[in-house]
Amino acid sequence: MQFWFFQSTVTVDRNIRKLQELMQSLPTYGDQFLNMICNILKEYRDTCNSAYRGIVQIESDEKRVISATWAKDEDISRFLRSLPSWRSLQMSERQDLSKKLCSEEEIRTLNSKEALILISNLSSEAIIPQQEIITDVTQMRTIANVHESLEWFAGRLRQFCELLSARSPNSMNSIELSTRYPPVSDKSLESLKMLVKDFQDLAEICLLLLHLEVRVHCFYFLLPVAKQSNYAGPIDDLDPDSNVLKLNKDLSAMEEMLVQSLQPQKFKYIFESLGFLVSSILMSSIQYLKKINENGIKKMCRNLFAIQQNLTNITMARETDLDHARQYYELLYMNPDDVLSLIVEKGPDYSYTEYVSLFQLYQKSHPHIKPANLDTLLHKLEEVMNKTQNGSSA
């Protein structure tokens, strides 16, 4: 389908070019030819929307895959479009953004906010049903192709709009145009502009969907890691969790498809900051572990290392956020008092809530620590965190 879509876009573009030539050859009928162009575009827009729905809609149900629902969600879409990673893809903003590079801390804050928004949009108890993700990676290539085709097409149409706007009866532009079009009615021109916007909007939704779909796949494979696997077994399992292996295979398959279909900066946008999300998912999953022993800690660290290796191969970056998550789980080798001493000595590397989850799991995994002792530890933690935060702000 992906090649058919690109070819169909080129065919429609070619037909429109012929009508544009007729507008110049027969200027008296310029408005009629423009209406014909708009009718062709309306029909093709509907075809594109149907093709998109055919991929993201779950069978005959009106329900869509999660990424498509999120891409259309106003809050999620608005936030994602406000991020530097998205804005850098927009030609008009690249130059400005190049002068305003975000610091690492600012990027971490934005990544954290994105992760929190996505996590909050999933039911905390739910495992994502398979039918709510795109399991056929060739369909992701199709969506990528739809994006690139429609973005190119919208760009061509936008140039046409600009030329017509300059020839509009109400235009103050007196620039001599190398390609002359007859003046057209404002109504026809407005219809064309709305159609250009429709194509551009669908192109952008496709790119947002790809960005989100990769992240939904991370949730799909990683949420069961803590909920369904045993991390307190007597045997040191040398392999990562089976769901981690499946995620790595899935990410590699998506990489193979998308690297062929997207421009490099867009491919980067799809996979950028994925390490932070994976880190956030696995760190927040600590609340679902019933107990953990040294073998389990090693296994969780292997999970993180396996994903880190794979993501590094995809993004060609170190993915240090996964080091952060691995070091978090390694704190379970220490007893809580030693962790508190470490916080006093070096300051907190994690949030109060993350330390609480860590201590709670430690208590569940070591029955000799009574709930009353845990309460004492949490009280000490609160005091230490307040003291270090007050000290750093002083």
C-alpha positions as a Python dict, from the first residue, in 0.01 Angstrom:
ca = {
    (1, 'M'): (0, 0, 0),
    (2, 'Q'): (282, 239, 83),
    (3, 'F'): (407, 257, -277),
    (4, 'W'): (55, 287, -408),
    (5, 'F'): (-3, 585, -180),
    (6, 'F'): (302, 774, -295),
    (7, 'Q'): (223, 703, -660),
    (8, 'S'): (-137, 816, -614),
    (9, 'T'): (-19, 1142, -457),
    (10, 'V'): (213, 1205, -751),
    (11, 'T'): (-69, 1126, -993),
    (12, 'V'): (-306, 1371, -824),
    (13, 'D'): (-32, 1634, -821),
    (14, 'R'): (27, 1580, -1192),
    (15, 'N'): (-343, 1621, -1270),
    (16, 'I'): (-355, 1942, -1070),
    (17, 'R'): (-52, 2075, -1258),
    (18, 'K'): (-240, 2025, -1583),
    (19, 'L'): (-534, 2226, -1452),
    (20, 'Q'): (-294, 2496, -1333),
    (21, 'E'): (-156, 2518, -1685),
    (22, 'L'): (-510, 2556, -1818),
    (23, 'M'): (-569, 2838, -1568),
    (24, 'Q'): (-280, 3023, -1728),
    (25, 'S'): (-377, 2936, -2085),
    (26, 'L'): (-746, 3021, -2038),
    (27, 'P'): (-747, 3292, -1769),
    (28, 'T'): (-1114, 3373, -1828),
    (29, 'Y'): (-1204, 3036, -1678),
    (30, 'G'): (-951, 3055, -1395),
    (31, 'D'): (-1210, 3031, -1119),
    (32, 'Q'): (-1378, 2729, -1279),
    (33, 'F'): (-1046, 2548, -1310),
    (34, 'L'): (-966, 2629, -947),
    (35, 'N'): (-1300, 2482, -842),
    (36, 'M'): (-1214, 2167, -1036),
    (37, 'I'): (-881, 2153, -850),
    (38, 'C'): (-1062, 2189, -518),
    (39, 'N'): (-1303, 1909, -608),
    (40, 'I'): (-1013, 1678, -692),
    (41, 'L'): (-845, 1769, -365),
    (42, 'K'): (-1161, 1708, -162),
    (43, 'E'): (-1196, 1363, -312),
    (44, 'Y'): (-831, 1282, -250),
    (45, 'R'): (-849, 1417, 105),
    (46, 'D'): (-1136, 1177, 175),
    (47, 'T'): (-933, 892, 24),
    (48, 'C'): (-638, 977, 250),
    (49, 'N'): (-858, 994, 559),
    (50, 'S'): (-1011, 656, 472),
    (51, 'A'): (-665, 504, 430),
    (52, 'Y'): (-560, 643, 769),
    (53, 'R'): (-875, 516, 939),
    (54, 'G'): (-823, 176, 782),
    (55, 'I'): (-498, 144, 975),
    (56, 'V'): (-587, 299, 1310),
    (57, 'Q'): (-946, 186, 1352),
    (58, 'I'): (-998, -141, 1538),
    (59, 'E'): (-1185, -370, 1298),
    (60, 'S'): (-1541, -249, 1244),
    (61, 'D'): (-1550, -78, 1582),
    (62, 'E'): (-1537, 300, 1609),
    (63, 'K'): (-1258, 262, 1863),
    (64, 'R'): (-906, 345, 1748),
    (65, 'V'): (-563, 225, 1851),
    (66, 'I'): (-430, 411, 2155),
    (67, 'S'): (-173, 615, 1964),
    (68, 'A'): (-440, 748, 1725),
    (69, 'T'): (-662, 845, 2017),
    (70, 'W'): (-372, 1023, 2184),
    (71, 'A'): (-269, 1197, 1861),
    (72, 'K'): (-619, 1347, 1838),
    (73, 'D'): (-633, 1433, 2209),
    (74, 'E'): (-612, 1812, 2235),
    (75, 'D'): (-403, 1822, 2552),
    (76, 'I'): (-153, 1559, 2440),
    (77, 'S'): (-128, 1700, 2088),
    (78, 'R'): (-84, 2057, 2212),
    (79, 'F'): (189, 1953, 2452),
    (80, 'L'): (379, 1744, 2197),
    (81, 'R'): (363, 2025, 1942),
    (82, 'S'): (505, 2267, 2199),
    (83, 'L'): (820, 2060, 2252),
    (84, 'P'): (1147, 2173, 2090),
    (85, 'S'): (1182, 1830, 1928),
    (86, 'W'): (858, 1888, 1733),
    (87, 'R'): (911, 2255, 1664),
    (88, 'S'): (1257, 2188, 1523),
    (89, 'L'): (1086, 1990, 1246),
    (90, 'Q'): (895, 2298, 1135),
    (91, 'M'): (1103, 2483, 878),
    (92, 'S'): (1004, 2829, 1001),
    (93, 'E'): (1122, 2760, 1354),
    (94, 'R'): (1447, 2574, 1294),
    (95, 'Q'): (1662, 2885, 1277),
    (96, 'D'): (1517, 3035, 1596),
    (97, 'L'): (1547, 2709, 1787),
    (98, 'S'): (1908, 2662, 1684),
    (99, 'K'): (1985, 2975, 1884),
    (100, 'K'): (1786, 2856, 2187),
    (101, 'L'): (1930, 2519, 2275),
    (102, 'C'): (1769, 2365, 2582),
    (103, 'S'): (1990, 2265, 2871),
    (104, 'E'): (2004, 1899, 2974),
    (105, 'E'): (1798, 1982, 3281),
    (106, 'E'): (1529, 2151, 3071),
    (107, 'I'): (1517, 1855, 2833),
    (108, 'R'): (1484, 1614, 3128),
    (109, 'T'): (1198, 1823, 3267),
    (110, 'L'): (1016, 1816, 2932),
    (111, 'N'): (1078, 1443, 2889),
    (112, 'S'): (948, 1387, 3240),
    (113, 'K'): (633, 1583, 3165),
    (114, 'E'): (571, 1387, 2846),
    (115, 'A'): (619, 1057, 3029),
    (116, 'L'): (383, 1165, 3307),
    (117, 'I'): (116, 1274, 3059),
    (118, 'L'): (129, 942, 2874),
    (119, 'I'): (140, 734, 3192),
    (120, 'S'): (-157, 926, 3333),
    (121, 'N'): (-358, 847, 3021),
    (122, 'L'): (-326, 474, 3084),
    (123, 'S'): (-520, 290, 3348),
    (124, 'S'): (-264, 204, 3615),
    (125, 'E'): (-402, -146, 3660),
    (126, 'A'): (-454, -231, 3295),
    (127, 'I'): (-243, -434, 3058),
    (128, 'I'): (-284, -293, 2707),
    (129, 'P'): (-488, -525, 2480),
    (130, 'Q'): (-301, -633, 2169),
    (131, 'Q'): (-570, -497, 1937),
    (132, 'E'): (-503, -146, 2068),
    (133, 'I'): (-154, -131, 1920),
    (134, 'I'): (-35, -157, 1560),
    (135, 'T'): (117, -504, 1550),
    (136, 'D'): (202, -506, 1179),
    (137, 'V'): (510, -287, 1146),
    (138, 'T'): (458, -257, 771),
    (139, 'Q'): (153, -46, 856),
    (140, 'M'): (380, 193, 1041),
    (141, 'R'): (585, 223, 723),
    (142, 'T'): (262, 301, 540),
    (143, 'I'): (179, 576, 790),
    (144, 'A'): (530, 715, 750),
    (145, 'N'): (481, 714, 375),
    (146, 'V'): (145, 888, 410),
    (147, 'H'): (315, 1152, 623),
    (148, 'E'): (601, 1218, 382),
    (149, 'S'): (373, 1212, 76),
    (150, 'L'): (116, 1450, 221),
    (151, 'E'): (374, 1687, 364),
    (152, 'W'): (536, 1711, 21),
    (153, 'F'): (195, 1751, -143),
    (154, 'A'): (82, 2019, 104),
    (155, 'G'): (405, 2208, 37),
    (156, 'R'): (338, 2205, -337),
    (157, 'L'): (-18, 2324, -283),
    (158, 'R'): (97, 2595, -44),
    (159, 'Q'): (325, 2739, -312),
    (160, 'F'): (29, 2743, -549),
    (161, 'C'): (-178, 2926, -286),
    (162, 'E'): (92, 3188, -245),
    (163, 'L'): (100, 3254, -618),
    (164, 'L'): (-278, 3283, -630),
    (165, 'S'): (-285, 3508, -324),
    (166, 'A'): (-44, 3744, -496),
    (167, 'R'): (-286, 3761, -791),
    (168, 'S'): (-596, 3801, -575),
    (169, 'P'): (-801, 4117, -645),
    (170, 'N'): (-757, 4218, -281),
    (171, 'S'): (-382, 4157, -277),
    (172, 'M'): (-151, 4453, -226),
    (173, 'N'): (136, 4251, -373),
    (174, 'S'): (257, 4404, -696),
    (175, 'I'): (552, 4171, -746),
    (176, 'E'): (593, 4053, -1103),
    (177, 'L'): (541, 3679, -1104),
    (178, 'S'): (733, 3455, -1336),
    (179, 'T'): (431, 3224, -1350),
    (180, 'R'): (115, 3422, -1404),
    (181, 'Y'): (-221, 3305, -1278),
    (182, 'P'): (-545, 3492, -1331),
    (183, 'P'): (-715, 3656, -1032),
    (184, 'V'): (-953, 3420, -855),
    (185, 'S'): (-1238, 3476, -612),
    (186, 'D'): (-1161, 3495, -241),
    (187, 'K'): (-1410, 3215, -179),
    (188, 'S'): (-1230, 2973, -411),
    (189, 'L'): (-893, 3071, -272),
    (190, 'E'): (-1016, 3019, 84),
    (191, 'S'): (-1145, 2672, -8),
    (192, 'L'): (-804, 2583, -146),
    (193, 'K'): (-629, 2708, 168),
    (194, 'M'): (-857, 2500, 388),
    (195, 'L'): (-779, 2191, 183),
    (196, 'V'): (-406, 2256, 211),
    (197, 'K'): (-453, 2277, 588),
    (198, 'D'): (-642, 1946, 587),
    (199, 'F'): (-354, 1771, 410),
    (200, 'Q'): (-95, 1929, 638),
    (201, 'D'): (-297, 1837, 948),
    (202, 'L'): (-321, 1473, 843),
    (203, 'A'): (51, 1466, 765),
    (204, 'E'): (127, 1598, 1113),
    (205, 'I'): (-114, 1358, 1282),
    (206, 'C'): (63, 1069, 1107),
    (207, 'L'): (399, 1181, 1247),
    (208, 'L'): (256, 1232, 1596),
    (209, 'L'): (98, 888, 1575),
    (210, 'L'): (432, 725, 1492),
    (211, 'H'): (597, 906, 1783),
    (212, 'L'): (321, 787, 2015),
    (213, 'E'): (288, 436, 1873),
    (214, 'V'): (650, 354, 1953),
    (215, 'R'): (584, 471, 2309),
    (216, 'V'): (263, 270, 2340),
    (217, 'H'): (462, -38, 2238),
    (218, 'C'): (696, 32, 2530),
    (219, 'F'): (399, 37, 2766),
    (220, 'Y'): (255, -275, 2604),
    (221, 'F'): (568, -482, 2660),
    (222, 'L'): (701, -326, 2981),
    (223, 'L'): (391, -299, 3200),
    (224, 'P'): (375, -680, 3239),
    (225, 'V'): (746, -697, 3332),
    (226, 'A'): (682, -616, 3698),
    (227, 'K'): (320, -730, 3716),
    (228, 'Q'): (360, -1080, 3575),
    (229, 'S'): (722, -1187, 3631),
    (230, 'N'): (891, -1329, 3941),
    (231, 'Y'): (1180, -1127, 4083),
    (232, 'A'): (1229, -1329, 4399),
    (233, 'G'): (1319, -1667, 4249),
    (234, 'P'): (1595, -1895, 4380),
    (235, 'I'): (1775, -1914, 4045),
    (236, 'D'): (1981, -1636, 3888),
    (237, 'D'): (1817, -1613, 3546),
    (238, 'L'): (2085, -1494, 3307),
    (239, 'D'): (1838, -1372, 3044),
    (240, 'P'): (1634, -1052, 3052),
    (241, 'D'): (1258, -1079, 3091),
    (242, 'S'): (1086, -1230, 2787),
    (243, 'N'): (880, -912, 2740),
    (244, 'V'): (1200, -707, 2728),
    (245, 'L'): (1334, -933, 2454),
    (246, 'K'): (1007, -893, 2265),
    (247, 'L'): (1025, -515, 2301),
    (248, 'N'): (1379, -509, 2167),
    (249, 'K'): (1277, -719, 1869),
    (250, 'D'): (978, -492, 1813),
    (251, 'L'): (1184, -171, 1835),
    (252, 'S'): (1439, -309, 1590),
    (253, 'A'): (1163, -402, 1345),
    (254, 'M'): (1013, -53, 1370),
    (255, 'E'): (1355, 102, 1324),
    (256, 'E'): (1413, -103, 1010),
    (257, 'M'): (1082, 8, 862),
    (258, 'L'): (1093, 375, 959),
    (259, 'V'): (1456, 447, 874),
    (260, 'Q'): (1370, 367, 511),
    (261, 'S'): (1059, 583, 506),
    (262, 'L'): (1131, 897, 708),
    (263, 'Q'): (1378, 1181, 672),
    (264, 'P'): (1662, 1153, 928),
    (265, 'Q'): (1540, 1435, 1153),
    (266, 'K'): (1193, 1280, 1167),
    (267, 'F'): (1333, 935, 1239),
    (268, 'K'): (1527, 1096, 1524),
    (269, 'Y'): (1205, 1257, 1651),
    (270, 'I'): (1032, 918, 1668),
    (271, 'F'): (1297, 752, 1886),
    (272, 'E'): (1441, 1050, 2073),
    (273, 'S'): (1386, 1050, 2453),
    (274, 'L'): (1253, 694, 2440),
    (275, 'G'): (1513, 594, 2698),
    (276, 'F'): (1362, 834, 2948),
    (277, 'L'): (1016, 685, 2899),
    (278, 'V'): (1144, 328, 2939),
    (279, 'S'): (1330, 436, 3251),
    (280, 'S'): (1013, 599, 3389),
    (281, 'I'): (798, 293, 3317),
    (282, 'L'): (1035, 48, 3483),
    (283, 'M'): (1103, 272, 3781),
    (284, 'S'): (733, 336, 3842),
    (285, 'S'): (673, -40, 3803),
    (286, 'I'): (854, -100, 4131),
    (287, 'Q'): (518, -52, 4304),
    (288, 'Y'): (387, -370, 4137),
    (289, 'L'): (669, -597, 4253),
    (290, 'K'): (553, -817, 4540),
    (291, 'K'): (910, -880, 4653),
    (292, 'I'): (1261, -890, 4513),
    (293, 'N'): (1587, -1063, 4598),
    (294, 'E'): (1942, -1029, 4465),
    (295, 'N'): (1861, -1249, 4166),
    (296, 'G'): (1563, -1028, 4091),
    (297, 'I'): (1770, -710, 4117),
    (298, 'K'): (2021, -857, 3871),
    (299, 'K'): (1740, -951, 3636),
    (300, 'M'): (1588, -602, 3643),
    (301, 'C'): (1932, -454, 3574),
    (302, 'R'): (1971, -695, 3282),
    (303, 'N'): (1636, -576, 3151),
    (304, 'L'): (1753, -217, 3157),
    (305, 'F'): (2092, -296, 3009),
    (306, 'A'): (1940, -497, 2723),
    (307, 'I'): (1705, -213, 2630),
    (308, 'Q'): (1986, 39, 2667),
    (309, 'Q'): (2207, -152, 2424),
    (310, 'N'): (1928, -176, 2170),
    (311, 'L'): (1824, 189, 2197),
    (312, 'T'): (2187, 299, 2173),
    (313, 'N'): (2214, 111, 1844),
    (314, 'I'): (1900, 285, 1719),
    (315, 'T'): (1962, 641, 1840),
    (316, 'M'): (2344, 633, 1839),
    (317, 'A'): (2331, 796, 2184),
    (318, 'R'): (2429, 659, 2525),
    (319, 'E'): (2073, 666, 2671),
    (320, 'T'): (2198, 761, 3018),
    (321, 'D'): (1843, 768, 3156),
    (322, 'L'): (1858, 390, 3167),
    (323, 'D'): (2175, 411, 3378),
    (324, 'H'): (1970, 624, 3617),
    (325, 'A'): (1701, 354, 3639),
    (326, 'R'): (1956, 76, 3682),
    (327, 'Q'): (2126, 262, 3967),
    (328, 'Y'): (1783, 305, 4126),
    (329, 'Y'): (1726, -70, 4142),
    (330, 'E'): (2083, -125, 4259),
    (331, 'L'): (1996, 72, 4574),
    (332, 'L'): (1802, -238, 4677),
    (333, 'Y'): (2136, -408, 4742),
    (334, 'M'): (2174, -161, 5031),
    (335, 'N'): (1966, -145, 5344),
    (336, 'P'): (1746, 165, 5387),
    (337, 'D'): (1970, 319, 5655),
    (338, 'D'): (2264, 311, 5416),
    (339, 'V'): (2047, 467, 5146),
    (340, 'L'): (1957, 747, 5389),
    (341, 'S'): (2325, 801, 5466),
    (342, 'L'): (2397, 820, 5094),
    (343, 'I'): (2129, 1086, 5050),
    (344, 'V'): (2276, 1288, 5338),
    (345, 'E'): (2626, 1257, 5194),
    (346, 'K'): (2561, 1317, 4825),
    (347, 'G'): (2208, 1453, 4804),
    (348, 'P'): (1903, 1282, 4654),
    (349, 'D'): (1922, 1139, 4303),
    (350, 'Y'): (1555, 1044, 4305),
    (351, 'S'): (1225, 1190, 4419),
    (352, 'Y'): (1073, 1136, 4761),
    (353, 'T'): (804, 913, 4608),
    (354, 'E'): (1065, 699, 4433),
    (355, 'Y'): (1256, 647, 4757),
    (356, 'V'): (931, 558, 4935),
    (357, 'S'): (854, 290, 4675),
    (358, 'L'): (1208, 160, 4713),
    (359, 'F'): (1180, 132, 5092),
    (360, 'Q'): (836, -28, 5069),
    (361, 'L'): (965, -298, 4835),
    (362, 'Y'): (1266, -353, 5060),
    (363, 'Q'): (1031, -405, 5355),
    (364, 'K'): (812, -650, 5162),
    (365, 'S'): (1123, -841, 5058),
    (366, 'H'): (1268, -854, 5410),
    (367, 'P'): (996, -973, 5649),
    (368, 'H'): (1207, -897, 5956),
    (369, 'I'): (1142, -527, 5892),
    (370, 'K'): (808, -459, 6058),
    (371, 'P'): (559, -201, 5929),
    (372, 'A'): (636, 16, 6233),
    (373, 'N'): (1004, 15, 6136),
    (374, 'L'): (907, 114, 5783),
    (375, 'D'): (708, 409, 5917),
    (376, 'T'): (1015, 520, 6111),
    (377, 'L'): (1230, 490, 5799),
    (378, 'L'): (984, 691, 5593),
    (379, 'H'): (976, 960, 5860),
    (380, 'K'): (1357, 976, 5854),
    (381, 'L'): (1347, 989, 5474),
    (382, 'E'): (1111, 1285, 5483),
    (383, 'E'): (1337, 1468, 5727),
    (384, 'V'): (1649, 1397, 5521),
    (385, 'M'): (1484, 1503, 5196),
    (386, 'N'): (1354, 1825, 5350),
    (387, 'K'): (1693, 1901, 5500),
    (388, 'T'): (1884, 1842, 5176),
    (389, 'Q'): (1633, 2043, 4974),
    (390, 'N'): (1643, 2331, 5220),
    (391, 'G'): (2019, 2314, 5223),
    (392, 'S'): (2041, 2328, 4844),
    (393, 'S'): (1804, 2625, 4826),
    (394, 'A'): (1982, 2817, 5100),
}
